[in-house]
Short mmCIF file of C-alpha atoms in Angstrom, two decimals:
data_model
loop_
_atom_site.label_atom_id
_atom_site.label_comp_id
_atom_site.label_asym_id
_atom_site.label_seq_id
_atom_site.Cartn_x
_atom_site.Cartn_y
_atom_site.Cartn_z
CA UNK A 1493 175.15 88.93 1.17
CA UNK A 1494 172.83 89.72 4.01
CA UNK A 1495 172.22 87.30 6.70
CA UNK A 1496 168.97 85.88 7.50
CA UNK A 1497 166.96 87.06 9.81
CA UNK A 1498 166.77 84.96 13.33
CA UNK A 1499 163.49 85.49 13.71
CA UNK A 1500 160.72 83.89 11.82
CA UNK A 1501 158.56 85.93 9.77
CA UNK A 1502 155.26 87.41 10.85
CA UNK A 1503 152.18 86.14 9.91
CA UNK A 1504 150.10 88.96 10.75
CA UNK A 1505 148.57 91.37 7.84
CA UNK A 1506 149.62 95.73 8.48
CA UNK A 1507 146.71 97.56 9.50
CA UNK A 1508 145.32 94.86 11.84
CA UNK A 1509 144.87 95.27 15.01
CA UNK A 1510 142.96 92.93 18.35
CA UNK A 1511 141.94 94.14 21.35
CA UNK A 1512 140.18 92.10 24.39
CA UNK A 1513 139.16 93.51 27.48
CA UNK A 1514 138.49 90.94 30.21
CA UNK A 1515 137.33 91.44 33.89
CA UNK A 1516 140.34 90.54 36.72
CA UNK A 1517 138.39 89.40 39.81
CA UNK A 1518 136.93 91.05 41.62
CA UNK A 1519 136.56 94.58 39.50
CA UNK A 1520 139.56 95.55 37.84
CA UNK A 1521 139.36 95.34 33.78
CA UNK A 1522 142.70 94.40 31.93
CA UNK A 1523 143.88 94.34 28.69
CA UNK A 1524 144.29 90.39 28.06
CA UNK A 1525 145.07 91.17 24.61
CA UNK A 1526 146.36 94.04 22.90
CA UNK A 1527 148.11 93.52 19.53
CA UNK A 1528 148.20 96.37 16.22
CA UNK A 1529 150.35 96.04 13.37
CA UNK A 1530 151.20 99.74 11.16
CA UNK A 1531 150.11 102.05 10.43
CA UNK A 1532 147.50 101.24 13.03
CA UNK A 1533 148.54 102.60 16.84
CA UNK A 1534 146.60 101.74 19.89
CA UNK A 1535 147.30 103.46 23.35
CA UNK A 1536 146.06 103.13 26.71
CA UNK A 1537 145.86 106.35 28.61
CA UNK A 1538 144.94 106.54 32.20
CA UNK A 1539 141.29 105.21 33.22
CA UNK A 1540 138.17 106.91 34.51
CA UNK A 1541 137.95 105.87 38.00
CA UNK A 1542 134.00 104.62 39.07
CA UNK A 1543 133.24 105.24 42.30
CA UNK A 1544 131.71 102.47 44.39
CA UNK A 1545 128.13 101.67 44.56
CA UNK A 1546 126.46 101.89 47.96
CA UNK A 1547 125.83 98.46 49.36
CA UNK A 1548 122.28 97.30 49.83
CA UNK A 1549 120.75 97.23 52.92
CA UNK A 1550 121.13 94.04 54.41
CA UNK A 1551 117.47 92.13 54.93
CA UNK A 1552 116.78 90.97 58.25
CA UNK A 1553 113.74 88.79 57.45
CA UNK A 1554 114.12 85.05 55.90
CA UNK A 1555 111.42 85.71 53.58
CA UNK A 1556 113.65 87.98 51.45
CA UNK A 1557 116.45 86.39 49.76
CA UNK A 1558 119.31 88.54 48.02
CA UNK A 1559 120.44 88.18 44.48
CA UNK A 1560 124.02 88.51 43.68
CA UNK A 1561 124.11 91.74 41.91
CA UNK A 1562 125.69 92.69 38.16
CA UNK A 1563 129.44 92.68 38.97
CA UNK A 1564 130.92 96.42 38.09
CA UNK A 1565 134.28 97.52 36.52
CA UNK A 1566 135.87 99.36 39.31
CA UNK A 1567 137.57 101.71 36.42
CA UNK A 1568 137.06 102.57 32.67
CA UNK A 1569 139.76 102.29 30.62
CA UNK A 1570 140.49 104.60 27.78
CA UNK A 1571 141.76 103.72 24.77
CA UNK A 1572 143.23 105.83 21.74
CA UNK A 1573 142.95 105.00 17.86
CA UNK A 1574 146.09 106.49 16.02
CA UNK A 1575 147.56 106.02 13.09
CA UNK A 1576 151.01 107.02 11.90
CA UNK A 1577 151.45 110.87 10.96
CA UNK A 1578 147.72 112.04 11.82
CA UNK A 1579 145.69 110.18 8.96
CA UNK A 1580 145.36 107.20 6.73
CA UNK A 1581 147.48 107.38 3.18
CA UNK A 1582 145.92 105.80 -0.52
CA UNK A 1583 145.66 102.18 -0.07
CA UNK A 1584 145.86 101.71 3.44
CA UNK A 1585 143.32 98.97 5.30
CA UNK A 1586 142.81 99.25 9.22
CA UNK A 1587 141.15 95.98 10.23
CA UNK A 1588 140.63 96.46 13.91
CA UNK A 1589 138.55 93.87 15.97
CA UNK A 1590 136.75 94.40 19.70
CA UNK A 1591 136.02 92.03 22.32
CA UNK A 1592 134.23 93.34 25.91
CA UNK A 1593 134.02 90.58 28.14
CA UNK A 1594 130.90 90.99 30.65
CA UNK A 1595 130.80 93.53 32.94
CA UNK A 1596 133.61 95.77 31.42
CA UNK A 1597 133.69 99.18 29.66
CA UNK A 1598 136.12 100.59 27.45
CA UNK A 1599 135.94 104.10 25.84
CA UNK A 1600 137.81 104.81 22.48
CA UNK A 1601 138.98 108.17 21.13
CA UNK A 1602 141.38 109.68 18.83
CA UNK A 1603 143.90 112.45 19.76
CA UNK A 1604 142.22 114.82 16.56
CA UNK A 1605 140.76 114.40 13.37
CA UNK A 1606 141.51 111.44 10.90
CA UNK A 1607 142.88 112.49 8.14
CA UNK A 1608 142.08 110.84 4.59
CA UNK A 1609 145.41 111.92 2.54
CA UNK A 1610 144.78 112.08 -1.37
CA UNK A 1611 146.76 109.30 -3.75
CA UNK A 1612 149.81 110.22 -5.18
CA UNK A 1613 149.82 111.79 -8.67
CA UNK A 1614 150.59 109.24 -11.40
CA UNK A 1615 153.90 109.29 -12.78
CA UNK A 1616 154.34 109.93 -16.33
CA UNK A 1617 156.64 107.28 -16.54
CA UNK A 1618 153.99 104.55 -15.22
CA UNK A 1619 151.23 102.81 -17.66
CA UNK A 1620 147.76 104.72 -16.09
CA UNK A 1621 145.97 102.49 -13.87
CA UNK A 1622 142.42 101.39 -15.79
CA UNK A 1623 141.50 98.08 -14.04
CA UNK A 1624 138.81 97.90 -11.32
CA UNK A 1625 141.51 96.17 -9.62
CA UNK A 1626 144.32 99.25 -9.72
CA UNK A 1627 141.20 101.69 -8.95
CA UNK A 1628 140.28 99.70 -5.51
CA UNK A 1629 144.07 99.77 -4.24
CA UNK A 1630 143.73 103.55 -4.05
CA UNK A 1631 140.85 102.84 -1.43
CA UNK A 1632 141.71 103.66 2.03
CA UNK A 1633 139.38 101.37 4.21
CA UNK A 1634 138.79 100.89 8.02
CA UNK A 1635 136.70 97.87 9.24
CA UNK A 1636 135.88 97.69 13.13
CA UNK A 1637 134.34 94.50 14.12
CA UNK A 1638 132.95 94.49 18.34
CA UNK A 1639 131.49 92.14 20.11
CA UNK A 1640 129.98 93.75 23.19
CA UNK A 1641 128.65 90.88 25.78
CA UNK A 1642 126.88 90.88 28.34
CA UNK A 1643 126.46 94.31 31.01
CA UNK A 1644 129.26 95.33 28.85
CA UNK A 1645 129.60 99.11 27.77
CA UNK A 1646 131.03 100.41 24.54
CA UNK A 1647 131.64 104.39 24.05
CA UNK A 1648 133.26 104.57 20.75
CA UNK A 1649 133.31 108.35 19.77
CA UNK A 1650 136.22 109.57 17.72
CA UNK A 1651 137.11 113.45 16.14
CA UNK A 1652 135.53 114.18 12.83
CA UNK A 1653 136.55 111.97 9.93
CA UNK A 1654 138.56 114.49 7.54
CA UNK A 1655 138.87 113.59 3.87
CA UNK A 1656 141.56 115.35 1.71
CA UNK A 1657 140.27 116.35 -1.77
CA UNK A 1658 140.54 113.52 -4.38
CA UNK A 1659 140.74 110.86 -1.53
CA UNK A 1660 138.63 108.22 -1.67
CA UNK A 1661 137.85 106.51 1.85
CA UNK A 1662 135.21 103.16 2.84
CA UNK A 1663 134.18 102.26 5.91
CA UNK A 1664 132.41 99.62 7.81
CA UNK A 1665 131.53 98.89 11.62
CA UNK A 1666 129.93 95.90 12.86
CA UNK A 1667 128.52 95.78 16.29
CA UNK A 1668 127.20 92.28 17.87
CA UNK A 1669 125.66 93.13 20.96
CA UNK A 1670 124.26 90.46 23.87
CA UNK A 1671 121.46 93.53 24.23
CA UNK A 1672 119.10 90.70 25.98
CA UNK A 1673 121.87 90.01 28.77
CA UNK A 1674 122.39 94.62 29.30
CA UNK A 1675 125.18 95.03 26.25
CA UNK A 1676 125.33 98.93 25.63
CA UNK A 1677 127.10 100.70 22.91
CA UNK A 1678 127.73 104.65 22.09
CA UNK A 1679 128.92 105.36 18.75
CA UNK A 1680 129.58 108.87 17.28
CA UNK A 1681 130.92 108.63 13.68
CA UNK A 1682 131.24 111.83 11.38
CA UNK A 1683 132.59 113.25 8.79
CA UNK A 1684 133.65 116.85 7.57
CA UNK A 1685 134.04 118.46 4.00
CA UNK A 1686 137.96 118.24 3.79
CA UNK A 1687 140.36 121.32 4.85
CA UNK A 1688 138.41 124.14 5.17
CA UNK A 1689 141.21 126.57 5.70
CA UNK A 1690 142.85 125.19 2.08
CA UNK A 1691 139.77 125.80 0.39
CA UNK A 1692 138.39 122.50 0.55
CA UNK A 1693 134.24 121.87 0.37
CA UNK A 1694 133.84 118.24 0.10
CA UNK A 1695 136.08 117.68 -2.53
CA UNK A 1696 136.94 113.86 -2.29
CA UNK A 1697 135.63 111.64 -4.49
CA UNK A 1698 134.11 109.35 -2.19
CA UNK A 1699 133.28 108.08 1.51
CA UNK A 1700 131.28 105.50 2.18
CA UNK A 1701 130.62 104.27 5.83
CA UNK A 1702 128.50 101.81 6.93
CA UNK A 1703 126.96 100.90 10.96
CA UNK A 1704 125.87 97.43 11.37
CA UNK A 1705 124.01 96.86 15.17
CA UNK A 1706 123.45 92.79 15.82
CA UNK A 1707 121.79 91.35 18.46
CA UNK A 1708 123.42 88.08 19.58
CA UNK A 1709 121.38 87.67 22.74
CA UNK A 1710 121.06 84.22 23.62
CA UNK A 1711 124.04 82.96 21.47
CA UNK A 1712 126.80 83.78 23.75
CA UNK A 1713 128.03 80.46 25.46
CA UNK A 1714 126.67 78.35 23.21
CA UNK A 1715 127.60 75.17 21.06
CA UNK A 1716 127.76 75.24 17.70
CA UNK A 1717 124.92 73.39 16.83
CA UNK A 1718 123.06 75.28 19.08
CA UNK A 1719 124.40 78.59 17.74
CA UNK A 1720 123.55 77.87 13.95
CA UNK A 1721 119.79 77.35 15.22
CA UNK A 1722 120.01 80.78 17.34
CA UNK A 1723 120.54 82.87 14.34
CA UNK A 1724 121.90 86.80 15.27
CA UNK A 1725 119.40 89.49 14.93
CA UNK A 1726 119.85 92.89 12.59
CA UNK A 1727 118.94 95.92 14.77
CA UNK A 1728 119.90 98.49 12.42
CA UNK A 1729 121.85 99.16 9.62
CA UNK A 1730 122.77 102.73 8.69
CA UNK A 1731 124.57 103.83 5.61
CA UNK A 1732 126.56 106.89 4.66
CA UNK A 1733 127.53 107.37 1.19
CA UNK A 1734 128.86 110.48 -0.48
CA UNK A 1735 130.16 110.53 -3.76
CA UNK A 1736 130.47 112.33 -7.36
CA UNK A 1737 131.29 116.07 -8.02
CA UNK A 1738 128.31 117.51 -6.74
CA UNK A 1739 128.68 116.89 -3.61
CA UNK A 1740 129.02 120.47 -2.16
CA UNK A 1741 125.32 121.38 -3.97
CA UNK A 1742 123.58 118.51 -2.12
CA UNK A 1743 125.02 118.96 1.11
CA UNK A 1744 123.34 122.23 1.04
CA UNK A 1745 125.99 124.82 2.79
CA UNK A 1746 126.41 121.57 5.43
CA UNK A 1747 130.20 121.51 6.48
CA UNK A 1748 129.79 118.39 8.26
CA UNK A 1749 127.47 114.90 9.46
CA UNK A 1750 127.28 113.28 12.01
CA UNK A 1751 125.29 110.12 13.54
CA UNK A 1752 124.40 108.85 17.07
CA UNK A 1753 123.75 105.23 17.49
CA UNK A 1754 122.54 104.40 21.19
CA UNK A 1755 121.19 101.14 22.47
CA UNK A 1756 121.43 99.20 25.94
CA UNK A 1757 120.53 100.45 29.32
CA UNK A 1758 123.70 102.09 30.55
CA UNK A 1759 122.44 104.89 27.63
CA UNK A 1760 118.55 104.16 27.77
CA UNK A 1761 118.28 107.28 29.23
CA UNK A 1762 120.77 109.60 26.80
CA UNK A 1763 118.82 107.75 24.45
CA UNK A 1764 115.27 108.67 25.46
CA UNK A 1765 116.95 112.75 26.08
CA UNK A 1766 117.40 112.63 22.71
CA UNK A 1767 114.04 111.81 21.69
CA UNK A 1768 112.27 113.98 23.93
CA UNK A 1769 114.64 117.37 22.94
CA UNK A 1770 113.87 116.28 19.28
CA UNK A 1771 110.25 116.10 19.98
CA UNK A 1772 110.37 119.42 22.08
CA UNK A 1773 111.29 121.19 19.17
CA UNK A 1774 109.50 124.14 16.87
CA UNK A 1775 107.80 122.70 14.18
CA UNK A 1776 106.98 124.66 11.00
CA UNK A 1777 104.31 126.53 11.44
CA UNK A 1778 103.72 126.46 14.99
CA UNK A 1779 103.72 129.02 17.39
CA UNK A 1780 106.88 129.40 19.65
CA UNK A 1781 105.27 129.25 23.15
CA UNK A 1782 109.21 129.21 24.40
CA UNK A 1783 109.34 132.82 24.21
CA UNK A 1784 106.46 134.32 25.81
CA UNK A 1785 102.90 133.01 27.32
CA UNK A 1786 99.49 133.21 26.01
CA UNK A 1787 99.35 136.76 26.28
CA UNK A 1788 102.38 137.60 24.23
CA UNK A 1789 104.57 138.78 27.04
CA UNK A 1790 108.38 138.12 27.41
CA UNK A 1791 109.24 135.71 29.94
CA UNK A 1792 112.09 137.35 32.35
CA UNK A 1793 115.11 135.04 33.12
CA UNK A 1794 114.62 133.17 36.58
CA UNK A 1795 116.14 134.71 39.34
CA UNK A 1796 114.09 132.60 42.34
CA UNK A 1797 116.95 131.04 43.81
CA UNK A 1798 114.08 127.77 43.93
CA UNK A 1799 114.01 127.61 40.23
CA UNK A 1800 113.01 123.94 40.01
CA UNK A 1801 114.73 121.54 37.60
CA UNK A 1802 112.02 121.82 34.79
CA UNK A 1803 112.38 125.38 35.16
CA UNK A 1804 115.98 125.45 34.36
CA UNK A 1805 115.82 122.76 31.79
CA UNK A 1806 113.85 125.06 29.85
CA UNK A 1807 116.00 127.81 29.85
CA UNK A 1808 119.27 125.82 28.86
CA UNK A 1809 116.82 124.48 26.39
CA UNK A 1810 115.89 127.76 24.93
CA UNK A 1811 119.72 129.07 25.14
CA UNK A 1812 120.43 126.00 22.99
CA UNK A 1813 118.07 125.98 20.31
CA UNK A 1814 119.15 129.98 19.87
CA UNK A 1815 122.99 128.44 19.15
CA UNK A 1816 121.53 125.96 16.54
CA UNK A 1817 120.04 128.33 14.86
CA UNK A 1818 123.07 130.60 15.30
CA UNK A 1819 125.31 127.64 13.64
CA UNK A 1820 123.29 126.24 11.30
CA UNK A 1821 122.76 122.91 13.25
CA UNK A 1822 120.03 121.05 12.11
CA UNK A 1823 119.27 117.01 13.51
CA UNK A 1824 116.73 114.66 13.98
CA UNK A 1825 116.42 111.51 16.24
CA UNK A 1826 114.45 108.19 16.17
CA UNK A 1827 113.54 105.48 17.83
CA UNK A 1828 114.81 101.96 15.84
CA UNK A 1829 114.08 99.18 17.70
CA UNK A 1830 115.05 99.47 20.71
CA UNK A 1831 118.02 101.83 19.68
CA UNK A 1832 117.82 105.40 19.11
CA UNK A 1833 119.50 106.90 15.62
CA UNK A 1834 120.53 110.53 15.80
CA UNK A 1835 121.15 112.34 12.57
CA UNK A 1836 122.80 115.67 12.42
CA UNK A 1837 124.77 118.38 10.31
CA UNK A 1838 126.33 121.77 10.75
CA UNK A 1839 127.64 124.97 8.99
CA UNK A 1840 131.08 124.29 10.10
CA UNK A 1841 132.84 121.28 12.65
CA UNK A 1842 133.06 123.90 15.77
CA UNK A 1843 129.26 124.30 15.94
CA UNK A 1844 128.23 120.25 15.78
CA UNK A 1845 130.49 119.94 18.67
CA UNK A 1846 129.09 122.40 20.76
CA UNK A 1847 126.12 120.96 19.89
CA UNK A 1848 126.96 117.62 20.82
CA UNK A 1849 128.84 118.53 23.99
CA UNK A 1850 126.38 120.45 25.70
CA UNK A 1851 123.96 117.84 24.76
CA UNK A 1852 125.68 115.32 25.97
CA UNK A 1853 126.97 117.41 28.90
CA UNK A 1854 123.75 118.79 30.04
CA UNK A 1855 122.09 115.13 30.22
CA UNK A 1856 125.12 113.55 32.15
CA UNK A 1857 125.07 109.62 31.63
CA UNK A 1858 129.12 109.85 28.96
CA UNK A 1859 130.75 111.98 31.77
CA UNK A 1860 129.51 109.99 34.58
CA UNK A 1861 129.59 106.44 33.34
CA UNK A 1862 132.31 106.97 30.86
CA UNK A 1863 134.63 109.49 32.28
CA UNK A 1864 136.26 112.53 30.75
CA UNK A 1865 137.47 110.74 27.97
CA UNK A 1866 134.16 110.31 26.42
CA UNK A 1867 133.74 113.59 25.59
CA UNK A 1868 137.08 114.50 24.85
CA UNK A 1869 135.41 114.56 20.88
CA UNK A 1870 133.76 117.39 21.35
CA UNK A 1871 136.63 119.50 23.25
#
C-alpha cells in the first residue's frame, strides 16, 4: 500500500500561471512573484540594460521649482512563454495573469512558434463524443489577463501562432491599462495556416482570438466604493475568428495575419509611424510620384554624402514597399481612440516578418526602449 504523501496537496489549477513585476528602490525591477503550473513554462533570460538619463540642469533662480521626475527601470527584463514540447496539446487551458507595477517594463517572447497539436483520433473502442460538453474539452485555450499601471510598459510580441490541421484553438487577452497615469502596451499576436512544409493551408477547424484594451485610469488606488462608481473604460476590442472548411478560399492565397495594438506614450510615436507609412502609401489609381518627378524622369539613388533624413527615409521607404509587393504583404493601420490598430497578412510567415522587422527596426522606439528581445519575433 503506498504511503501518503507528506506534503499537502496543491490547490493550484495546471496551466496557470502569475507573474508580478514590482520596482526595488531606487530602479531595479524584480520579479516579486513568479509562479506557473504545466504545461505552462515561464523563464527569465537576461535583461536589456537602459542607459541613464542625463540629469537636468540644475535651476539657479528661486522662481523655478523642480518636479520630481517619472522614476525609470534601470533594466528591462525579458521574459519567455513556453510550454512543454513546443506547443499546446487537445484540451489544454493556459490561464496566465500580468501585473506591472509603476514605472516597470517587462518584454515577453517565445523561443519559436506555438504549436496547436491536433486531438487524438477516437478509439474504436470508446462511445464517440456527441455532447457540447465532450466537443469543448478538445479546445485548447490561452487566456492572458495584464494589468499595466501607471508609466508602466508592456511589449508582448510572441512567434506566429501555428495551428496543426484539425486543431481547434481559442484565445482571449485582456489588457487594463492606467493610460491616464502613461500605461503603454505593444502587442503583436498572429497566426499562420498550419505546417506549410506538410502540406498544410489552414486546415484547423478553428481559432478564435480575442484583444480586449481597458482603460482603468483613475481607479488604481482606490476604495471599493469608490471603484464601483469609477467604472473601467473599453478602448478597443478586436476579434479574430477563423473557422469552417473554407478557410483557405477566403484567406485569399494569405499564409498568415497578424495585428498591432499600440497605445501609451512610450509607443506614441511607433504608433503615429505607422499611420503616416500607411497614409504614404499608393492608392488605386493614383500616380506613383515615388518613382520619378513631374517630368517622368527616373530619380538616381543619392550619393550626396548630405543626404538629409527625409531624403533617406524615402528611399528605405521605396525599397520597402518594392518587398511588399515582392511578398505579397498587404496591411492597413488606424487610429482607435487613442490607440493605433495595425492589420496585416502575407504570402508566407518569412515575408510578414521582414515586414515587421524593418518596420519596427527602421523607426527605433522596441530596440531602444525594449531591448533586443523585443524583436527577437521577427528574427
Amino acid at each position: 500500500m503506498a504511503k501518503p504523501s507528506p506534503f499537502p496537496p496543491s490547490t493550484s489549477t495546471p496551466g496557470t500561471g502569475t507573474v508580478r513585476l514590482t520596482l526595488q528602490p531606487p530602479s531595479k525591477p524584480i520579479f516579486s512573484t513568479l509562479f506557473f503550473r504545466y504545461p505552462l513554462k515561464l523563464i527569465v533570460s537576461a535583461p536589456h540594460i537602459l542607459p541613464a538619463l542625463p540629469s537636468p540642469p540644475s535651476s539657479t533662480t528661486a522662481t523655478h521649482s523642480s518636479t520630481p521626475s517619472t522614476p525609470r527601470p534601470s533594466n528591462v527584463p525579458l521574459l519567455f512563454l513556453l510550454s512543454y514540447g513546443g506547443g499546446l496539446v487537445s484540451g489544454d487551458h493556459i490561464s496566465l495573469s500580468l501585473h506591472l507595477a509603476p514605472s516597470t517594463r517587462l518584454v515577453i517572447a517565445t523561443q519559436g512558434s506555438t504549436r496547436i497539436y491536433r486531438p487524438p483520433d477516437p478509439s474504436p473502442s470508446d462511445p464517440t463524443p456527441s455532447s457540447s460538453a465532450a466537443a469543448t474539452a478538445r479546445l485548447t485555450r490561452q487566456d492572458i489577463h495584464a494589468h499595466i499601471a501607471a508609466h508602466a510598459a508592456l511589449w508582448l510580441a510572441p512567434d506566429p501562432c501555428q495551428p496543426f490541421a484539425q486543431s481547434r484553438y481559442a484565445q482571449r487577452q485582456v489588457f487594463e491599462i492606467d493610460v491616464g497615469g502613461g500605461g503603454s502596451l505593444g502587442l503583436l499576436d498572429w497566426v499562420s495556416e498550419g505546417r506549410g512544409a506538410r502540406g498544410e493551408n489552414w486546415a484547423f477547424r478553428e481559432w478564435k482570438g480575442r484583444n480586449e484594451v481597458w482603460d482603468v485610469s483613475g481607479i488604481e488606488g482606490k476604495d471599493e466604493d469608490d471603484k464601483m462608481q469609477r467604472k473601467k473604460r473599453l478602448v478597443l476590442r478586436d476579434n479574430l475568428i477563423l473557422e469552417g472548411h473554407d478557410i483557405r478560399v477566403k484567406v485569399d492565397g494569405l499564409g498568415i495575419f497578424g495585428t498591432v495594438i499600440l497605445i501609451g506614450p512610450l509607443l506614441a510615436e511607433l504608433a503615429r509611424f505607422f499611420v503616416e507609412e500607411f497614409k504614404a502609401l499608393p492608392r488605386i489609381g493614383a500616380r506613383d510620384w515615388s518613382g520619378a518627378d513631374a517630368r517622368g524622369k527616373a530619380v538616381m539613388p543619392a550619393t550626396d554624402a548630405k543626404e538629409t533624413e527625409a531624403e533617406k527615409r524615402e528611399r528605405w521607404r521605396k525599397r520597402r514597399q518594392e518587398r511588399e509587393k515582392k511578398d505579397g504583404v498587404l496591411w492597413t493601420a488606424a487610429s482607435v481612440r487613442g490607440a493605433v490598430v495595425v492589420k496585416f497578412g502575407a504570402k508566407e510567415v518569412e515575408g510578414a516578418k521582414t515586414w515587421l522587422g524593418n518596420m519596427l527596426r527602421e523607426e527605433g522606439t522596441v530596440g531602444r526602449e525594449f531591448g533586443p528581445g523585443g524583436l527577437m519575433c521577427v528574427k
